[in-house]
Amino acid sequence: AARAIANATLDVVRGLGGAIVDGLDSAYDAARDKLRGNEPDVIAGLVVASLSILTVVYLYHSAKTARDAF
């Protein structure tokens, strides 16, 4: 019985791994098709988002270190 459960579990894990890889591949293809032709806008958006996040983190740590606000 234990061997049957182990084999069934292994089959589920193998199937799940393949499903995850197929899903990620499909998601990548869909995102690539959606963004194709808008590369400059996508790059600009990523740069703005990255700089915004870094600025917020820097300000938070600066305020935390100075012990003014926290």
mmCIF file of C-alpha atoms in Angstrom:
data_model
loop_
_atom_site.group_PDB
_atom_site.id
_atom_site.type_symbol
_atom_site.label_atom_id
_atom_site.label_comp_id
_atom_site.label_asym_id
_atom_site.label_seq_id
_atom_site.Cartn_x
_atom_site.Cartn_y
_atom_site.Cartn_z
ATOM 1 C CA ALA A 1 0.000 0.000 0.000
ATOM 2 C CA ALA A 2 2.825 2.391 0.849
ATOM 3 C CA ARG A 3 4.480 1.722 -2.500
ATOM 4 C CA ALA A 4 1.238 2.460 -4.350
ATOM 5 C CA ILE A 5 0.841 5.748 -2.465
ATOM 6 C CA ALA A 6 4.459 6.659 -3.180
ATOM 7 C CA ASN A 7 4.043 5.914 -6.889
ATOM 8 C CA ALA A 8 0.802 7.898 -7.060
ATOM 9 C CA THR A 9 2.467 10.835 -5.292
ATOM 10 C CA LEU A 10 5.404 10.685 -7.690
ATOM 11 C CA ASP A 11 3.033 10.707 -10.660
ATOM 12 C CA VAL A 12 1.236 13.771 -9.265
ATOM 13 C CA VAL A 13 4.536 15.597 -8.718
ATOM 14 C CA ARG A 14 5.717 14.770 -12.237
ATOM 15 C CA GLY A 15 2.425 15.950 -13.715
ATOM 16 C CA LEU A 16 2.447 19.100 -11.616
ATOM 17 C CA GLY A 17 5.993 19.974 -12.693
ATOM 18 C CA GLY A 18 5.084 19.634 -16.351
ATOM 19 C CA ALA A 19 1.925 21.679 -15.868
ATOM 20 C CA ILE A 20 3.870 24.464 -14.145
ATOM 21 C CA VAL A 21 6.442 24.602 -16.948
ATOM 22 C CA ASP A 22 3.719 24.656 -19.616
ATOM 23 C CA GLY A 23 1.834 27.373 -17.729
ATOM 24 C CA LEU A 24 4.927 29.555 -17.374
ATOM 25 C CA ASP A 25 5.716 29.104 -21.057
ATOM 26 C CA SER A 26 2.183 30.116 -22.029
ATOM 27 C CA ALA A 27 2.267 33.117 -19.680
ATOM 28 C CA TYR A 28 5.590 34.258 -21.166
ATOM 29 C CA ASP A 29 4.247 33.919 -24.712
ATOM 30 C CA ALA A 30 1.092 35.865 -23.834
ATOM 31 C CA ALA A 31 3.052 38.675 -22.151
ATOM 32 C CA ARG A 32 5.513 38.852 -25.037
ATOM 33 C CA ASP A 33 2.716 39.078 -27.599
ATOM 34 C CA LYS A 34 0.882 41.716 -25.561
ATOM 35 C CA LEU A 35 3.975 43.915 -25.159
ATOM 36 C CA ARG A 36 5.423 43.473 -28.643
ATOM 37 C CA GLY A 37 5.860 46.836 -30.331
ATOM 38 C CA ASN A 38 5.766 48.750 -27.039
ATOM 39 C CA GLU A 39 9.295 48.020 -25.883
ATOM 40 C CA PRO A 40 10.289 51.655 -25.156
ATOM 41 C CA ASP A 41 7.151 52.176 -23.045
ATOM 42 C CA VAL A 42 7.743 48.951 -21.156
ATOM 43 C CA ILE A 43 11.379 49.842 -20.439
ATOM 44 C CA ALA A 44 10.407 53.345 -19.314
ATOM 45 C CA GLY A 45 7.718 51.923 -17.044
ATOM 46 C CA LEU A 46 10.130 49.451 -15.477
ATOM 47 C CA VAL A 47 12.718 52.178 -14.893
ATOM 48 C CA VAL A 48 10.144 54.485 -13.286
ATOM 49 C CA ALA A 49 8.811 51.690 -11.078
ATOM 50 C CA SER A 50 12.329 50.630 -10.036
ATOM 51 C CA LEU A 51 13.400 54.181 -9.212
ATOM 52 C CA SER A 52 10.193 54.787 -7.265
ATOM 53 C CA ILE A 53 10.653 51.654 -5.180
ATOM 54 C CA LEU A 54 14.310 52.427 -4.530
ATOM 55 C CA THR A 55 13.422 55.996 -3.507
ATOM 56 C CA VAL A 56 10.772 54.821 -1.059
ATOM 57 C CA VAL A 57 13.158 52.265 0.462
ATOM 58 C CA TYR A 58 15.926 54.870 0.749
ATOM 59 C CA LEU A 59 13.637 57.419 2.396
ATOM 60 C CA TYR A 60 12.268 54.810 4.786
ATOM 61 C CA HIS A 61 15.730 53.694 5.862
ATOM 62 C CA SER A 62 16.952 57.287 6.148
ATOM 63 C CA ALA A 63 14.039 58.216 8.396
ATOM 64 C CA LYS A 64 14.450 55.034 10.409
ATOM 65 C CA THR A 65 18.167 55.685 10.944
ATOM 66 C CA ALA A 66 17.576 59.314 11.927
ATOM 67 C CA ARG A 67 14.789 58.183 14.282
ATOM 68 C CA ASP A 68 12.720 61.209 13.330
ATOM 69 C CA ALA A 69 9.571 59.517 12.128
ATOM 70 C CA PHE A 70 9.787 56.002 13.538
#
